[in-house]
CSV table of C-alpha atoms and ligand atoms in Angstrom, one decimal:
chain,number,residue,atom,x,y,z
M,208,MET,CA,6.4,-30.5,9.8
M,209,ILE,CA,4.3,-31.7,6.9
M,210,GLU,CA,4.9,-34.9,5.0
M,211,LEU,CA,2.9,-36.3,2.1
M,212,GLN,CA,3.4,-39.9,1.1
M,213,ASN,CA,1.9,-41.0,-2.3
M,214,VAL,CA,-1.0,-38.6,-2.0
M,215,SER,CA,-3.6,-38.7,-4.8
M,216,LYS,CA,-7.0,-37.2,-5.5
M,217,TYR,CA,-9.2,-38.2,-8.4
M,218,TYR,CA,-12.3,-36.6,-9.8
M,219,VAL,CA,-14.8,-38.3,-12.1
M,220,SER,CA,-16.4,-36.3,-14.9
M,221,LYS,CA,-18.7,-37.3,-17.7
M,222,GLU,CA,-16.4,-36.1,-20.4
M,223,ALA,CA,-13.0,-37.1,-19.1
M,224,GLY,CA,-13.9,-40.1,-16.9
M,225,GLU,CA,-11.6,-40.5,-13.8
M,226,LYS,CA,-8.9,-37.9,-13.8
M,227,ALA,CA,-6.2,-37.3,-11.2
M,228,ALA,CA,-6.2,-33.7,-9.8
M,229,VAL,CA,-3.2,-34.7,-7.7
M,230,ARG,CA,-1.2,-37.7,-8.4
M,231,ASN,CA,1.3,-39.6,-6.2
M,232,ILE,CA,2.7,-36.7,-4.4
M,233,ASN,CA,5.7,-37.3,-2.1
M,234,LEU,CA,6.8,-34.2,-0.3
M,235,LYS,CA,8.4,-33.0,2.9
M,236,ILE,CA,7.9,-29.5,4.1
M,237,GLU,CA,10.3,-28.6,6.9
M,238,CYS,CA,9.3,-26.7,10.1
M,239,GLY,CA,9.6,-23.0,9.6
M,240,GLU,CA,9.9,-23.1,5.8
M,241,LEU,CA,8.2,-20.7,3.5
M,242,PHE,CA,7.3,-23.3,0.9
M,243,VAL,CA,5.8,-22.3,-2.5
M,244,LEU,CA,3.7,-24.4,-4.7
M,245,VAL,CA,3.7,-23.0,-8.2
M,246,GLY,CA,2.0,-24.1,-11.4
M,247,GLU,CA,-0.4,-23.2,-14.1
M,248,SER,CA,-4.1,-23.0,-13.5
M,249,GLY,CA,-5.5,-26.5,-13.1
M,250,SER,CA,-2.2,-28.1,-12.1
M,251,GLY,CA,-3.7,-29.2,-8.7
M,252,LYS,CA,-2.3,-26.6,-6.3
M,253,THR,CA,-5.6,-25.8,-4.6
M,254,THR,CA,-6.5,-29.5,-4.3
M,255,LEU,CA,-3.2,-30.3,-2.7
M,256,LEU,CA,-3.4,-27.3,-0.3
M,257,LYS,CA,-7.0,-28.2,0.8
M,258,MET,CA,-6.0,-31.8,1.5
M,259,LEU,CA,-3.6,-30.4,4.1
M,260,ASN,CA,-6.3,-28.9,6.3
M,261,GLY,CA,-8.9,-31.5,5.4
M,262,LEU,CA,-11.2,-29.3,3.3
M,263,ILE,CA,-10.7,-31.9,0.6
M,264,GLU,CA,-10.5,-35.6,1.4
M,265,LYS,CA,-7.6,-37.4,-0.2
M,266,ASP,CA,-8.3,-40.7,-2.1
M,267,SER,CA,-5.1,-42.4,-1.2
M,268,GLY,CA,-1.7,-41.9,0.5
M,269,GLU,CA,-0.8,-40.5,3.9
M,270,ILE,CA,-0.4,-37.0,5.2
M,271,VAL,CA,1.6,-36.5,8.4
M,272,ILE,CA,1.4,-33.1,10.2
M,273,ALA,CA,3.7,-32.4,13.1
M,274,GLY,CA,4.4,-36.0,13.5
M,275,LYS,CA,0.8,-37.1,13.6
M,276,ASN,CA,-1.2,-38.7,10.8
M,277,SER,CA,-3.9,-36.3,9.6
M,278,ARG,CA,-6.5,-39.0,10.1
M,279,ASP,CA,-5.8,-38.9,13.8
M,280,TYR,CA,-6.6,-35.2,14.1
M,281,ASN,CA,-9.9,-33.9,15.1
M,282,ARG,CA,-10.9,-31.8,12.0
M,283,ARG,CA,-11.9,-28.7,13.9
M,284,GLN,CA,-8.6,-28.8,15.9
M,285,LEU,CA,-6.6,-29.2,12.7
M,286,ARG,CA,-8.3,-26.2,11.0
M,287,LEU,CA,-8.0,-24.0,14.1
M,288,ASN,CA,-4.3,-24.6,14.1
M,289,MET,CA,-3.8,-23.8,10.5
M,290,GLY,CA,-4.3,-20.3,9.2
M,291,TYR,CA,-5.9,-20.1,5.8
M,292,VAL,CA,-5.8,-17.1,3.4
M,293,LEU,CA,-7.6,-17.2,0.1
M,294,GLN,CA,-7.5,-15.1,-3.0
M,295,GLN,CA,-11.2,-14.2,-2.5
M,296,ILE,CA,-10.2,-12.5,0.8
M,297,ALA,CA,-13.4,-13.9,2.4
M,298,LEU,CA,-13.8,-11.5,5.3
M,299,PHE,CA,-17.3,-11.7,6.7
M,300,PRO,CA,-19.0,-8.6,5.1
M,301,ASN,CA,-21.5,-8.1,8.0
M,302,MET,CA,-18.8,-8.0,10.6
M,303,ASN,CA,-16.4,-5.2,11.2
M,304,VAL,CA,-12.6,-5.5,11.1
M,305,ALA,CA,-12.3,-6.2,14.9
M,306,GLU,CA,-14.9,-8.9,14.8
M,307,ASN,CA,-13.3,-10.6,11.7
M,308,ILE,CA,-9.9,-10.6,13.4
M,309,ALA,CA,-11.4,-11.9,16.7
M,310,LEU,CA,-13.0,-15.0,15.2
M,311,ILE,CA,-10.3,-17.6,15.7
M,312,PRO,CA,-9.1,-16.4,19.1
M,313,GLU,CA,-12.7,-16.5,20.3
M,314,LEU,CA,-13.1,-20.0,19.1
M,315,LYS,CA,-9.9,-20.8,20.9
M,316,GLY,CA,-11.3,-19.2,24.1
M,317,TRP,CA,-9.1,-16.2,24.4
M,318,ASP,CA,-10.4,-13.4,26.7
M,319,LYS,CA,-11.5,-10.1,25.2
M,320,LYS,CA,-8.6,-8.1,26.7
M,321,ARG,CA,-6.0,-10.4,25.2
M,322,ILE,CA,-7.8,-10.3,21.8
M,323,ARG,CA,-8.0,-6.5,21.8
M,324,HIS,CA,-4.4,-6.1,22.8
M,325,ARG,CA,-3.0,-8.5,20.2
M,326,THR,CA,-5.3,-7.0,17.5
M,327,LEU,CA,-4.0,-3.5,18.1
M,328,GLU,CA,-0.4,-4.7,18.1
M,329,LEU,CA,-0.9,-6.5,14.7
M,330,LEU,CA,-2.8,-3.6,13.2
M,331,GLU,CA,0.1,-1.3,13.9
M,332,ARG,CA,2.4,-3.8,12.3
M,333,VAL,CA,0.5,-3.6,9.0
M,334,GLN,CA,0.3,0.2,9.3
M,335,LEU,CA,-3.4,0.5,9.7
M,336,PRO,CA,-4.8,2.9,12.4
M,337,PRO,CA,-7.0,1.7,15.2
M,338,SER,CA,-10.0,3.6,13.7
M,339,TYR,CA,-10.1,0.8,11.1
M,340,LEU,CA,-11.4,-1.7,13.7
M,341,LYS,CA,-14.9,-0.3,13.4
M,342,ARG,CA,-15.0,-0.4,9.6
M,343,LYS,CA,-16.8,-3.0,7.5
M,344,PRO,CA,-14.8,-4.9,4.8
M,345,SER,CA,-16.6,-2.9,2.1
M,346,GLU,CA,-15.1,0.3,3.5
M,347,LEU,CA,-11.6,-1.0,2.8
M,348,SER,CA,-9.5,-1.3,-0.4
M,349,GLY,CA,-8.6,-4.7,-1.7
M,350,GLY,CA,-5.1,-4.5,-0.3
M,351,GLU,CA,-6.4,-3.4,3.1
M,352,GLN,CA,-8.9,-6.2,3.2
M,353,GLN,CA,-6.2,-8.7,2.4
M,354,ARG,CA,-4.0,-7.3,5.2
M,355,ILE,CA,-6.9,-8.0,7.6
M,356,GLY,CA,-7.3,-11.4,6.0
M,357,ILE,CA,-3.6,-12.1,6.9
M,358,LEU,CA,-4.0,-10.8,10.4
M,359,ARG,CA,-7.0,-13.0,10.9
M,360,ALA,CA,-5.0,-16.0,9.8
M,361,ILE,CA,-2.0,-15.3,12.0
M,362,ILE,CA,-3.4,-13.7,15.2
M,363,ALA,CA,-3.8,-17.0,17.1
M,364,GLU,CA,-0.3,-18.0,16.0
M,365,PRO,CA,-1.0,-21.2,14.1
M,366,GLN,CA,1.9,-23.5,13.5
M,367,ILE,CA,1.1,-23.6,9.8
M,368,ILE,CA,-0.4,-21.0,7.4
M,369,LEU,CA,-1.8,-22.0,4.1
M,370,MET,CA,-2.2,-19.3,1.5
M,371,ASP,CA,-3.9,-19.9,-1.9
M,372,GLU,CA,-3.0,-17.2,-4.4
M,373,PRO,CA,-3.7,-14.5,-1.8
M,374,PHE,CA,-2.4,-11.6,-3.8
M,375,SER,CA,-3.5,-12.5,-7.4
M,376,ALA,CA,-6.4,-10.1,-7.4
M,377,LEU,CA,-4.4,-7.1,-6.0
M,378,ASP,CA,-2.8,-4.2,-7.8
M,379,PRO,CA,1.0,-4.5,-8.2
M,380,LEU,CA,1.9,-2.1,-5.4
M,381,SER,CA,-0.4,-3.8,-2.9
M,382,ARG,CA,1.0,-7.1,-4.0
M,383,LEU,CA,4.6,-6.0,-3.4
M,384,GLU,CA,3.8,-4.6,0.0
M,385,LEU,CA,2.0,-7.8,1.1
M,386,GLN,CA,4.7,-10.0,-0.2
M,387,ASN,CA,7.1,-8.1,2.0
M,388,LEU,CA,4.7,-8.4,4.9
M,389,ILE,CA,4.6,-12.2,4.5
M,390,LYS,CA,8.4,-12.4,4.4
M,391,GLN,CA,8.5,-10.3,7.6
M,392,ILE,CA,5.8,-12.3,9.4
M,393,HIS,CA,7.5,-15.5,8.3
M,394,SER,CA,10.9,-14.4,9.8
M,395,ASP,CA,9.4,-12.9,13.0
M,396,PHE,CA,7.1,-15.8,13.9
M,397,ALA,CA,9.1,-18.7,12.3
M,398,THR,CA,5.8,-20.0,11.0
M,399,THR,CA,5.6,-22.8,8.4
M,400,ILE,CA,3.9,-21.3,5.4
M,401,VAL,CA,2.6,-23.1,2.4
M,402,PHE,CA,2.0,-20.5,-0.3
M,403,VAL,CA,0.3,-21.2,-3.6
M,404,THR,CA,0.8,-19.1,-6.7
M,405,HIS,CA,0.8,-19.3,-10.5
M,406,ASN,CA,3.2,-16.4,-10.7
M,407,VAL,CA,6.9,-17.4,-11.1
M,408,GLU,CA,8.3,-14.0,-9.9
M,409,GLU,CA,6.2,-14.3,-6.7
M,410,ALA,CA,7.4,-17.9,-6.3
M,411,LEU,CA,11.1,-16.9,-6.7
M,412,LYS,CA,10.8,-13.9,-4.4
M,413,LEU,CA,9.0,-15.7,-1.5
M,414,GLY,CA,10.1,-19.3,-1.6
M,415,ASP,CA,12.7,-20.9,0.6
M,416,ARG,CA,11.9,-23.8,-1.6
M,417,ILE,CA,9.6,-24.2,-4.6
M,418,ALA,CA,7.6,-27.1,-5.8
M,419,VAL,CA,6.6,-27.0,-9.5
M,420,MET,CA,3.4,-28.7,-10.3
M,421,LYS,CA,1.9,-29.8,-13.7
M,422,GLY,CA,-1.1,-32.0,-14.3
M,423,GLY,CA,-1.3,-33.0,-10.7
M,424,MET,CA,2.3,-34.1,-10.5
M,425,LEU,CA,5.4,-32.6,-9.0
M,426,GLN,CA,8.0,-31.6,-11.7
M,427,GLN,CA,10.7,-30.4,-9.4
M,428,VAL,CA,11.2,-29.4,-5.7
M,429,GLY,CA,14.1,-27.2,-4.8
M,430,ALA,CA,15.6,-23.8,-3.8
M,431,PRO,CA,14.8,-21.0,-6.3
M,432,ASN,CA,18.4,-20.9,-7.5
M,433,THR,CA,18.5,-24.6,-8.1
M,434,ILE,CA,15.3,-24.5,-10.1
M,435,LEU,CA,16.6,-21.6,-12.2
M,436,GLN,CA,20.1,-23.1,-12.8
M,437,GLN,CA,19.3,-26.8,-12.9
M,438,PRO,CA,15.7,-27.2,-14.1
M,439,GLU,CA,14.9,-30.9,-14.0
M,440,ASN,CA,13.0,-30.9,-17.3
M,441,GLU,CA,12.1,-28.8,-20.3
M,442,TYR,CA,8.7,-27.9,-18.8
M,443,VAL,CA,10.3,-26.4,-15.7
M,444,GLN,CA,12.9,-24.5,-17.8
M,445,ARG,CA,10.1,-23.1,-20.0
M,446,PHE,CA,7.9,-22.2,-17.1
M,447,PHE,CA,10.6,-20.3,-15.3
M,448,GLY,CA,11.9,-18.9,-18.6
M,449,THR,CA,8.9,-16.6,-18.4
M,450,ALA,CA,10.2,-15.0,-15.2
M,451,ASP,CA,11.1,-11.3,-15.3
M,452,SER,CA,14.8,-11.3,-16.0
M,453,ALA,CA,15.3,-8.7,-13.2
M,454,VAL,CA,14.1,-11.2,-10.7
M,455,THR,CA,16.3,-14.0,-12.1
M,456,ASN,CA,19.4,-11.9,-12.2
M,457,ASN,CA,18.8,-10.7,-8.7
M,458,ARG,CA,18.4,-14.3,-7.6
M,459,ALA,CA,21.5,-15.4,-9.5
M,460,ALA,CA,23.5,-12.7,-7.8
M,461,ILE,CA,22.6,-13.9,-4.2
P,1800,ADP,P1,-5.2,-25.1,-9.4
P,1800,ADP,O1,-5.4,-24.7,-8.0
P,1800,ADP,O2,-3.7,-25.5,-9.6
P,1800,ADP,O3,-5.7,-24.2,-10.4
P,1800,ADP,P2,-7.1,-27.2,-8.8
P,1800,ADP,O4,-6.5,-28.0,-7.7
P,1800,ADP,O5,-8.2,-26.3,-8.5
P,1800,ADP,O6,-5.9,-26.5,-9.7
P,1800,ADP,O7,-7.7,-28.3,-9.9
P,1800,ADP,C1,-6.9,-29.4,-10.4
P,1800,ADP,C2,-7.7,-30.1,-11.4
P,1800,ADP,O8,-8.8,-30.8,-10.7
P,1800,ADP,C3,-8.3,-29.3,-12.5
P,1800,ADP,O9,-8.3,-30.1,-13.7
P,1800,ADP,C4,-9.7,-29.1,-12.0
P,1800,ADP,O10,-10.6,-28.9,-13.1
P,1800,ADP,C5,-10.0,-30.4,-11.3
P,1800,ADP,N1,-11.0,-30.2,-10.2
P,1800,ADP,C6,-10.8,-29.4,-9.1
P,1800,ADP,N2,-11.9,-29.5,-8.3
P,1800,ADP,C7,-12.8,-30.3,-8.9
P,1800,ADP,C8,-14.1,-30.8,-8.6
P,1800,ADP,N3,-14.7,-30.4,-7.4
P,1800,ADP,N4,-14.7,-31.6,-9.4
P,1800,ADP,C9,-14.1,-32.1,-10.6
P,1800,ADP,N5,-12.9,-31.6,-10.9
P,1800,ADP,C10,-12.2,-30.8,-10.1
P,1801,MG,MG1,-6.3,-22.9,-7.4
């Protein structure tokens, strides 16, 4: 579904000179996979994710999406077909919930009735009552806002959803609920999801496969169990060594 061949991105700064934010990444993400990119802050996760939907231009390498080179896509089309959820939630504060959710379907030319119908269906799915449609984002809790952010990203059924630390700012309970929601959405819609996090427990819980990044480079790509049981290097071992043992035991038992 997504293939990266030797993809790099460099930044030039006065202090450090030219520095690779992402270096020689080769990676294949399969159709329907929930793929997690995990790494410390500054390891290049956001840069890599934004190169997938063209928000950041790569300096070298190739990105192939659904069999077509990213260069051959019309940028707008590419972005409309990729849902995007950020940590900073980023709902439009001046629009109510219904208007926020309707944005992409409207750009895609859906009629009002279809948008309304689908919005109500999805709202029920995340256990929010229809009365929320008229509320402004400021009248919602952080967890509720992020639920709407997720609905906004999935309503038009994009083939790919990119998520950049979407739950980092939430309280533990909301985070848990939304992690479960993502798993459910992923299995119901068979969407390909690329999910970025710095949290190892979250990576282990969500990922079909996990890619571990450090200093712009991939350290290991594999299923959670493989990474736990056969870490490719000391860094990966140490990084996952910080995981809550309850999660690791749970994983090992599967
Ligand atoms: P992560 O999302 O894993 O925290 P980023 O992809 O945001 O990491 O950043 C990777 C590296 O690239 C960091 O060292 C960061 O400082 C650097 N970087 C990111 N964006 C820019 C930019 N616009 N200009 C210069 N350096 C940048
Ligand atoms: Mg980031």
